Short mmCIF file of C-alpha atoms and ligand atoms in Angstrom, two decimals:
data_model
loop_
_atom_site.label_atom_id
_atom_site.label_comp_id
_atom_site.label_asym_id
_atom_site.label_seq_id
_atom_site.Cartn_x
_atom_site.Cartn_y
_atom_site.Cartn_z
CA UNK A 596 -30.43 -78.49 -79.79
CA UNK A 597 -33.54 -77.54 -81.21
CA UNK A 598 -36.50 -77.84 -79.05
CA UNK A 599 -39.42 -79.98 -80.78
CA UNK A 600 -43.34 -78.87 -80.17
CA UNK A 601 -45.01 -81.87 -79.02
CA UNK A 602 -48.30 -83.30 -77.40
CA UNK A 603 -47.00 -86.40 -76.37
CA UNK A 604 -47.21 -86.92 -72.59
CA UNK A 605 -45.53 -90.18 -72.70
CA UNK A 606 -42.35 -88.36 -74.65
CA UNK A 607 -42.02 -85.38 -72.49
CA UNK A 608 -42.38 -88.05 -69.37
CA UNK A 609 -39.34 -90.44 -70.75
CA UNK A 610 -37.15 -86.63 -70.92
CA UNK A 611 -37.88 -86.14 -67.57
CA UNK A 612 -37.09 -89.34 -66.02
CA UNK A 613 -34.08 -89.30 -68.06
CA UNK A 614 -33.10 -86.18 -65.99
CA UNK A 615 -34.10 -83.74 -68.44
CA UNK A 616 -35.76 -80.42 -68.53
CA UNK A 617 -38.94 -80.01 -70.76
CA UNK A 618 -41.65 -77.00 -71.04
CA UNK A 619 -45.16 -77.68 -69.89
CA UNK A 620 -48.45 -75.71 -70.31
CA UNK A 621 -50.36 -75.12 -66.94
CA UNK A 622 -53.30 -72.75 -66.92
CA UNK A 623 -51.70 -70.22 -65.70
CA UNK A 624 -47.96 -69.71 -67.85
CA UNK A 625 -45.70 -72.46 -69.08
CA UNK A 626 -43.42 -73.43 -67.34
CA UNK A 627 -40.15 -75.35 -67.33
CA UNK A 628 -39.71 -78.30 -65.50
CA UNK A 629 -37.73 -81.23 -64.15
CA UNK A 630 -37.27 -83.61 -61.76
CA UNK A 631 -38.15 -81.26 -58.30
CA UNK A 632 -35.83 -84.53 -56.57
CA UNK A 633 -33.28 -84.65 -58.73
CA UNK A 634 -30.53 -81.57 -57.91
CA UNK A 635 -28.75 -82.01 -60.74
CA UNK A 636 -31.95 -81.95 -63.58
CA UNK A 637 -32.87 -78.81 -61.55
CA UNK A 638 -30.07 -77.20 -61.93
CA UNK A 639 -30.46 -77.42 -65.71
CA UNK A 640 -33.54 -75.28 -65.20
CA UNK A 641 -31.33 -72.28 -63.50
CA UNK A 642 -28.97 -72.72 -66.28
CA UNK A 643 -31.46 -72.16 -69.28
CA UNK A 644 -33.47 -69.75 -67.70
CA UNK A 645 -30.22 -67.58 -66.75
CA UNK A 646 -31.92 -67.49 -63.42
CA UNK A 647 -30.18 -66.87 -60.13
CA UNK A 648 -29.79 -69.13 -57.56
CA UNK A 649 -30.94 -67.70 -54.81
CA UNK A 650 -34.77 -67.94 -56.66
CA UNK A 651 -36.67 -70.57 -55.69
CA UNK A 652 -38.82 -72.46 -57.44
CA UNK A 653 -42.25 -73.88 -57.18
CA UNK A 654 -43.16 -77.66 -56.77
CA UNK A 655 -45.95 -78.78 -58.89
CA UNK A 656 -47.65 -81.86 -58.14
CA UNK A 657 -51.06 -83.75 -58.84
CA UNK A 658 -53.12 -83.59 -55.82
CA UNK A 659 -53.13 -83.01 -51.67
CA UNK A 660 -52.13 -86.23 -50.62
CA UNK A 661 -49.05 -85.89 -53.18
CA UNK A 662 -48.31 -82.62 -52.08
CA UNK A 663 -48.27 -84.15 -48.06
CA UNK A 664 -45.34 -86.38 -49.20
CA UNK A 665 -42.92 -83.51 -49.46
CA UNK A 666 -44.31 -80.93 -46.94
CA UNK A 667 -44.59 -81.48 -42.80
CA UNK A 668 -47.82 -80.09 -42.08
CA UNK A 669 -50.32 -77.97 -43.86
CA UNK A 670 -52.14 -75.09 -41.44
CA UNK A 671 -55.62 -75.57 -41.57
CA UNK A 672 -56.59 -71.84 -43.20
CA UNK A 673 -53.77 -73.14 -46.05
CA UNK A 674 -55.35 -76.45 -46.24
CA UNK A 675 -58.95 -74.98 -46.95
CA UNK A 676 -57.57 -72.89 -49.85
CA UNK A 677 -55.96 -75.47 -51.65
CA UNK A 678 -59.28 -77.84 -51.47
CA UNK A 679 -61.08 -74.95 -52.54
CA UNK A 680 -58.63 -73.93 -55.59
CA UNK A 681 -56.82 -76.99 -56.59
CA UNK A 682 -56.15 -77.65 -59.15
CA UNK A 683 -56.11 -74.42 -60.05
CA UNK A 684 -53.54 -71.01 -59.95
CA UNK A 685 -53.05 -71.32 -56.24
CA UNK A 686 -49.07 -71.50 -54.89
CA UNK A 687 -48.86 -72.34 -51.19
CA UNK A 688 -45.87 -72.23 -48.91
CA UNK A 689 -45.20 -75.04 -46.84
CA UNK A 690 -42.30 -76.14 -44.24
CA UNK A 691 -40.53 -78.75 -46.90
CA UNK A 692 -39.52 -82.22 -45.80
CA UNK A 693 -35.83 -83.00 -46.57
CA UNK A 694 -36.57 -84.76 -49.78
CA UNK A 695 -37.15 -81.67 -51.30
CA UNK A 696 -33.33 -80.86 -52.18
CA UNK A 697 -32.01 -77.03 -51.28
CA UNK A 698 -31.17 -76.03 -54.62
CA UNK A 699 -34.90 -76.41 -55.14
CA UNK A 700 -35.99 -73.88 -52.33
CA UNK A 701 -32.92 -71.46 -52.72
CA UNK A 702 -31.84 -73.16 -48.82
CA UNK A 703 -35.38 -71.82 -47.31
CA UNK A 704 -37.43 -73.96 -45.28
CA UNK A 705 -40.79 -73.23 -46.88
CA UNK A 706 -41.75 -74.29 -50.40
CA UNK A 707 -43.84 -73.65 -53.06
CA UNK A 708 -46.33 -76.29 -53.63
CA UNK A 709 -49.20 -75.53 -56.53
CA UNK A 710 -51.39 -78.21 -58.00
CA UNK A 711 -52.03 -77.01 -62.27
CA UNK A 712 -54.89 -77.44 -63.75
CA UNK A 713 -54.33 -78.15 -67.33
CA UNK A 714 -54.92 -81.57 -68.24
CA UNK A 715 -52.15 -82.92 -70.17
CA UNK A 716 -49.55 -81.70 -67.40
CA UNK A 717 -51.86 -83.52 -65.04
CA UNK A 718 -51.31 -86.98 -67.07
CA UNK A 719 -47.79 -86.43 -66.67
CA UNK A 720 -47.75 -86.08 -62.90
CA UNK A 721 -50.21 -88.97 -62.31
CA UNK A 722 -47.57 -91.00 -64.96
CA UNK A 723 -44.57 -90.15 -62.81
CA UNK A 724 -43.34 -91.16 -59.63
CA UNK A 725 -41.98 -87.45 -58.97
CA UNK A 726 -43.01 -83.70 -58.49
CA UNK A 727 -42.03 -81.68 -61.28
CA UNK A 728 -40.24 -78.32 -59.97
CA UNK A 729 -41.24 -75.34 -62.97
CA UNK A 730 -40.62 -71.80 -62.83
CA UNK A 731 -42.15 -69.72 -66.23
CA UNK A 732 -40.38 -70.47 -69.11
CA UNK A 733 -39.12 -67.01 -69.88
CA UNK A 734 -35.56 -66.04 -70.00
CA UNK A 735 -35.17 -63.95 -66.30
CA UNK A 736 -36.90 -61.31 -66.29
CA UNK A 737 -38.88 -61.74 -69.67
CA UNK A 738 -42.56 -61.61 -70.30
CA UNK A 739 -44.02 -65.41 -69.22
CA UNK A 740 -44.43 -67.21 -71.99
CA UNK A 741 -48.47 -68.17 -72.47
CA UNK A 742 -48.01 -70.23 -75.51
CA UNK A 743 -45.73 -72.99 -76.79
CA UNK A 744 -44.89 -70.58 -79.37
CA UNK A 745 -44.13 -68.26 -76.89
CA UNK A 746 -41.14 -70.62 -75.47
CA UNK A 747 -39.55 -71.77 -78.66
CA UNK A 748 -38.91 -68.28 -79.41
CA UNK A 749 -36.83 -67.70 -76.62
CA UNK A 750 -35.31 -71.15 -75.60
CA UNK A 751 -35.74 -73.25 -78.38
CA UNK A 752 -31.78 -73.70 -78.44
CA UNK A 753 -31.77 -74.46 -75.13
CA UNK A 754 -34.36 -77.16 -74.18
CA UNK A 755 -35.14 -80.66 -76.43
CA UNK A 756 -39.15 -80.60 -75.54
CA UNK A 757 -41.95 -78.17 -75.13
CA UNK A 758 -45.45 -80.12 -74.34
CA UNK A 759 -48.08 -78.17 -76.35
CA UNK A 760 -50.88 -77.78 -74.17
CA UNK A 761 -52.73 -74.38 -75.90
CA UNK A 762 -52.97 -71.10 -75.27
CA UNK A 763 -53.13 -71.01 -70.95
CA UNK A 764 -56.57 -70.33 -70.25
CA UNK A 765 -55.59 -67.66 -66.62
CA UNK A 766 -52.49 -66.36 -68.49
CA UNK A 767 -51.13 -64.26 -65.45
CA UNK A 768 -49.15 -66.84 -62.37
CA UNK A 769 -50.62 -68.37 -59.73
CA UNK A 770 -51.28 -66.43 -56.19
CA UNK A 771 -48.79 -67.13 -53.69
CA UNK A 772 -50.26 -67.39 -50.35
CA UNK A 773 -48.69 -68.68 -46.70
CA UNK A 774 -48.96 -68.09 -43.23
CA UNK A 775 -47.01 -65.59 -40.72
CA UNK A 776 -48.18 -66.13 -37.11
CA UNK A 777 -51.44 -67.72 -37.59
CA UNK A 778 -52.47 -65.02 -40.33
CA UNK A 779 -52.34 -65.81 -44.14
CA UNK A 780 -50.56 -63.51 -46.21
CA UNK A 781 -50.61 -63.24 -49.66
CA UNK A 782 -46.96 -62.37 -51.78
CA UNK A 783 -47.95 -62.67 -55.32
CA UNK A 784 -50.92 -61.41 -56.56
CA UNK A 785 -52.01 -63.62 -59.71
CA UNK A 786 -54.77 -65.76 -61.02
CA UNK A 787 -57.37 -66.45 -58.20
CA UNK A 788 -58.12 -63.01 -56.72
CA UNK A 789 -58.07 -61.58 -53.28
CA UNK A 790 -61.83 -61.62 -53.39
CA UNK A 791 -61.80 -65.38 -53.62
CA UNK A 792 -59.24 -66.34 -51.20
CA UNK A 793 -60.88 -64.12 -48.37
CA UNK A 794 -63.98 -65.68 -48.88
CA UNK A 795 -62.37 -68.84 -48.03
CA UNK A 796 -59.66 -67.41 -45.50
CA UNK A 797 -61.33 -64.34 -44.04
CA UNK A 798 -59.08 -61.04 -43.88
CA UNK A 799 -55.61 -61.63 -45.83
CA UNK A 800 -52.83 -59.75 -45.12
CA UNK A 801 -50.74 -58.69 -48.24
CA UNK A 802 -46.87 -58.51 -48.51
CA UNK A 803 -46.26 -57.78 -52.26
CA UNK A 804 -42.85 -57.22 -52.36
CA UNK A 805 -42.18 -53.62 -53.98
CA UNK A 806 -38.50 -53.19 -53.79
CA UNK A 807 -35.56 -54.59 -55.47
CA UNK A 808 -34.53 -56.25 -52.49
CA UNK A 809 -37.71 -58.37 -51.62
CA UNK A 810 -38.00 -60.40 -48.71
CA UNK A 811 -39.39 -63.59 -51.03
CA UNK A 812 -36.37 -63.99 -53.26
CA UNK A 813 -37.18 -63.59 -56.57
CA UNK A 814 -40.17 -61.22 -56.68
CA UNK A 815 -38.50 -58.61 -57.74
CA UNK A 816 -39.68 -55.75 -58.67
CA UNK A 817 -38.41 -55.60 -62.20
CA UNK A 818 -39.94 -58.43 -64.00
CA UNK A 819 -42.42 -59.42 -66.28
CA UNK A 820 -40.39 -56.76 -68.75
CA UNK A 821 -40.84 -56.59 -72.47
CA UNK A 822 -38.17 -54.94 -74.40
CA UNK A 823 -40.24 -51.61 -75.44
CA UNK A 824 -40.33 -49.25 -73.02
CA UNK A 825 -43.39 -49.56 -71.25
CA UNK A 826 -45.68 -46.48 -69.34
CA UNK A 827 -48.46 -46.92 -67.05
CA UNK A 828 -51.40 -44.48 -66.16
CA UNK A 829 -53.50 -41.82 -67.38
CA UNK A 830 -53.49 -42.74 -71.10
CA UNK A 831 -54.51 -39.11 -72.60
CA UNK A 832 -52.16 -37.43 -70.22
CA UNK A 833 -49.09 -40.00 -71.41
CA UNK A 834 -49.80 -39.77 -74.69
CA UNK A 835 -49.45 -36.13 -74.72
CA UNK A 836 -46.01 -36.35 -72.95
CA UNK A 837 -44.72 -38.67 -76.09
CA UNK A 838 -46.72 -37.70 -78.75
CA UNK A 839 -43.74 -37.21 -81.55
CA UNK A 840 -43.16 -40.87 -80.80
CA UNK A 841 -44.80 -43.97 -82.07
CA UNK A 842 -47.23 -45.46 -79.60
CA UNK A 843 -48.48 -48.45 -78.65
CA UNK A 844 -51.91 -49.13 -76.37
CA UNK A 845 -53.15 -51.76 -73.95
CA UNK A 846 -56.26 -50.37 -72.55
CA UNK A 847 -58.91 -52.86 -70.99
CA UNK A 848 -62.21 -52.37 -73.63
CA UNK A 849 -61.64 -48.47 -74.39
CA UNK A 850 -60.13 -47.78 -78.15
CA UNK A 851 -58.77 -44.50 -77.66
CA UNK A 852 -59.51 -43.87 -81.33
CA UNK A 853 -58.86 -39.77 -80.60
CA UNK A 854 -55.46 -40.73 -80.25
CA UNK A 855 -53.00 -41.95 -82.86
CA UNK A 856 -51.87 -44.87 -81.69
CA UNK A 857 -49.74 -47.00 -84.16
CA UNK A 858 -50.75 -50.21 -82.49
CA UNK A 859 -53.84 -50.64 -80.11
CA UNK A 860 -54.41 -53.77 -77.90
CA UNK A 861 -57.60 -53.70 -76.47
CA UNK A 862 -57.23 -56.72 -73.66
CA UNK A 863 -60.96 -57.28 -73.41
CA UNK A 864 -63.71 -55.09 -75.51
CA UNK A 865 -66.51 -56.50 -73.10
CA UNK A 866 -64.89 -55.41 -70.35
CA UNK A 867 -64.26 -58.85 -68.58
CA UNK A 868 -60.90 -59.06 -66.47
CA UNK A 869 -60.00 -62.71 -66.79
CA UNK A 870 -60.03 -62.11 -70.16
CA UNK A 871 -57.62 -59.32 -70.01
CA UNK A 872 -55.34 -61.66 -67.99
CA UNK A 873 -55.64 -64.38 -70.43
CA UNK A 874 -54.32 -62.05 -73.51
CA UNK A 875 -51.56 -59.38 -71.21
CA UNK A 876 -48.56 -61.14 -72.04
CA UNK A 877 -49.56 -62.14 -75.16
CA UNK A 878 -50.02 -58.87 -76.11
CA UNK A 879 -46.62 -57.43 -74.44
CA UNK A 880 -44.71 -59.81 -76.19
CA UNK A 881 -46.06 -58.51 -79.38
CA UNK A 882 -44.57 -55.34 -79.45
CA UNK A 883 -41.25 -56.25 -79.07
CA UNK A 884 -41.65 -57.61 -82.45
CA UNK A 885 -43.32 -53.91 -83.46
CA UNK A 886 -41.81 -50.91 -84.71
CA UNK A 887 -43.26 -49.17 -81.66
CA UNK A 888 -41.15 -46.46 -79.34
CA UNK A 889 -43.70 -46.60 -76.41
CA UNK A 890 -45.89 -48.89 -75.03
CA UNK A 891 -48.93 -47.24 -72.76
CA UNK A 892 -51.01 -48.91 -70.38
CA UNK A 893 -54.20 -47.64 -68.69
CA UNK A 894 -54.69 -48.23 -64.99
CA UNK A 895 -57.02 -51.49 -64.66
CA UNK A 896 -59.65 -51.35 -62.42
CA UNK A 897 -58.45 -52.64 -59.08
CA UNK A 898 -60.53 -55.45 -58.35
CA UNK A 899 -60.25 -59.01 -59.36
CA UNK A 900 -58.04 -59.89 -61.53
CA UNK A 901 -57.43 -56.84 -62.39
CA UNK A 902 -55.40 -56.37 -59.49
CA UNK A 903 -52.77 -59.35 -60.98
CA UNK A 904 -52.64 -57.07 -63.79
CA UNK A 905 -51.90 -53.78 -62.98
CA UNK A 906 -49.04 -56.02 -60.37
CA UNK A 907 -47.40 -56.86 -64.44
CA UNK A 908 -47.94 -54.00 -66.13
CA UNK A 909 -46.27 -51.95 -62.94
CA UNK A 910 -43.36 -54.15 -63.02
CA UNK A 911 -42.81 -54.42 -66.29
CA UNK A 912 -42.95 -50.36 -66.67
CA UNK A 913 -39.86 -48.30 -67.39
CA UNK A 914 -38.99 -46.78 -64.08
O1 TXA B 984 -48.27 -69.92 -62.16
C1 TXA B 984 -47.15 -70.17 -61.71
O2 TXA B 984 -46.89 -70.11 -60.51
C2 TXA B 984 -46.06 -70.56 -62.71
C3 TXA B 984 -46.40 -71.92 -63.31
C4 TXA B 984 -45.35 -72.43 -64.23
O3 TXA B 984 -46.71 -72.81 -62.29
N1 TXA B 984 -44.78 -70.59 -62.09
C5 TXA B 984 -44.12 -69.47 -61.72
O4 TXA B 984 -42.86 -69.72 -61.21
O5 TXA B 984 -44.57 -68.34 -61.84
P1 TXA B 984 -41.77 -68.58 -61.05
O6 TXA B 984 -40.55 -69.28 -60.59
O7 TXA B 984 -41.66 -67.79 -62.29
O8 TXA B 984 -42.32 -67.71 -59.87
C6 TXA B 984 -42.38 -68.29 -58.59
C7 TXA B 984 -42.22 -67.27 -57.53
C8 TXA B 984 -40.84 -66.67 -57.50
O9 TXA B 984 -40.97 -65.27 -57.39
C9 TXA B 984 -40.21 -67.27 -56.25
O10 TXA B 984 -39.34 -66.37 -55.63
C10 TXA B 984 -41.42 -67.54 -55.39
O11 TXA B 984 -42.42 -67.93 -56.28
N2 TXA B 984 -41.18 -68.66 -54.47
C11 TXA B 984 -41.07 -69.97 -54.77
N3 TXA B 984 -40.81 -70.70 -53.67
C12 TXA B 984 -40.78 -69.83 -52.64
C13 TXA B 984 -40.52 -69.95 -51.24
N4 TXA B 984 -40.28 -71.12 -50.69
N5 TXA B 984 -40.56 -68.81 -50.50
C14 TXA B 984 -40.80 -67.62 -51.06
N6 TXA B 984 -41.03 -67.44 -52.37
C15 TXA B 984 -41.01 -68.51 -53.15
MG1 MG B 985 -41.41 -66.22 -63.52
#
């Protein structure tokens, strides 16, 4: 199999109704998706992605009323997000109807429900009569992929389609909210910030899993990992510690140029933080195909969306 690079909705739509597995752009990362009804095309998805079972994955669909089809209720704080957000990179977690098979949820009775905003993976939602279950299109535990490019590298032998939407406009996952007794809780910090779902939701309470044995399956704590070793802080002070080595830089709009870096990636020179989302994996991906020994990353500020990304950069560190 060699996966072809396509923007034909209508192609990638006959694959999936055939019970296949294709890659499709969202804002956010690709992802790759099939049938979220079908057990059998989802478990293609674990299979490709060498992903473990007990990871569950998200249920995309096209709007609220679809997303009511597969869900029981939707809390009122939960409901004013996803008006608010959707579509946009906003994952909420909902008591599932049965319809939703188990293999899709890991056995949990909450899913993931998220609404994309990109609009060719929209056409293909309103042209089926399904949801379309994605996780990232990444290998497990890889960099997300943020560009068709970006998938046929690493599963091209694995999938037959990848609908070419662009480069994803967020470029970091969506923000995974719910609700724990009547309080709404954030576990994945990502592309809408904290700033933006309090305004909506008042005070949020965060649980960002930290350890390797995370109460949401699948946010582990290693993740997100390029193959180069990666640090993460005080860039002078790092650089010093590896200085016989060849080094690699992500800063946020400082160049460093006192330092010899061998390869500098400057995520936004002015300064904006949803730009720095938009190029981080991009840019982590890239020196796995560099010469370099180190990678190191300055702190970003912690606000916004700069929050999502210091999340990456800490898991994909070398610990
Ligand atoms: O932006 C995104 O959310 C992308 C695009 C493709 O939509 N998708 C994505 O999926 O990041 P994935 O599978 O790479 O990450 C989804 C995360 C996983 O950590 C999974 O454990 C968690 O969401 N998750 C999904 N359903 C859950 C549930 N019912 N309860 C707790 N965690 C859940
Ligand atoms: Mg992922």
């Amino acid at each position: 199999m060699k996966a072809i690079i396509s923007n034909n909705v209508q192609e990638a739509k006959a694959l999936l109704q055939n019970g296949d597995i294709v890659a499709i752009p969202t804002e956010t990362v690709y992802g790759l998706a099939a049938n979220a009804l079908n057990a059998a095309a989802v478990a293609k998805i674990f299979e490709a992605k060498n992903r473990p079972f007990f990871d569950p994955l998200i249920v995309h669909v096209a709007s609220v009323e679809e997303a009511e089809k597969y869900v029981q209720t939707i809390p009122a704080p939960l409901l004013r997000l996803m008006q608010t957000f959707s579509p946009g990179p906003l994952t909420v977690l909902l008591k599932k109807k049965d319809v939703i098979p188990d293999i899709v949820t890991s056995g949990l009775d909450t899913v993931g429900i998220r609404i994309p905003n990109h609009p060719l993976t929209l056409a293909l939602l309103a042209a089926l009569d399904f949801p379309l279950c994605a996780p990232s299109a990444n290998p497990f535990g890889y960099v997300s992929p943020t560009s068709a490019q970006h998938v046929f590298n690493q599963l091209a032998d694995r999938i037959p389609f990848i609908l070419d939407g662009g480069k994803c406009a967020v470029g970091v996952e969506s923000t995974i909210v719910g609700m724990e007794n009547d309080e709404v809780v954030v576990y994945r910090l990502g592309g809408i910030a904290i700033e933006e779902i309090e305004k909506i939701a008042g005070k949020v309470k965060l649980t960002i899993s930290q350890g390797s044995n995370p109460k949401a399956p699948g946010m582990l704590d290693v993740h997100y990992a390029p193959s180069t070793q990666l640090h993460v802080g005080d860039v002078g002070s790092l650089a010093t510690q590896f200085q016989a080595l060849r080094l690699g830089l992500i800063s946020f709009s400082d160049t460093y140029t006192d330092i010899p870096f061998v390869q500098r990636n400057i995520l936004s020179p002015t300064g904006n933080l949803n730009e720095a989302a938009a190029n981080l994996f991009e840019v982590l991906r890239s020196f796995d195909e560099k010469n370099i020994d180190i990678i190191i990353a300055e702190t970003f500020p912690e606000k916004g969306l700069g929050r999502a990304i210091n999340d990456r950069l800490r898991r994909a560190s070398t610990k």
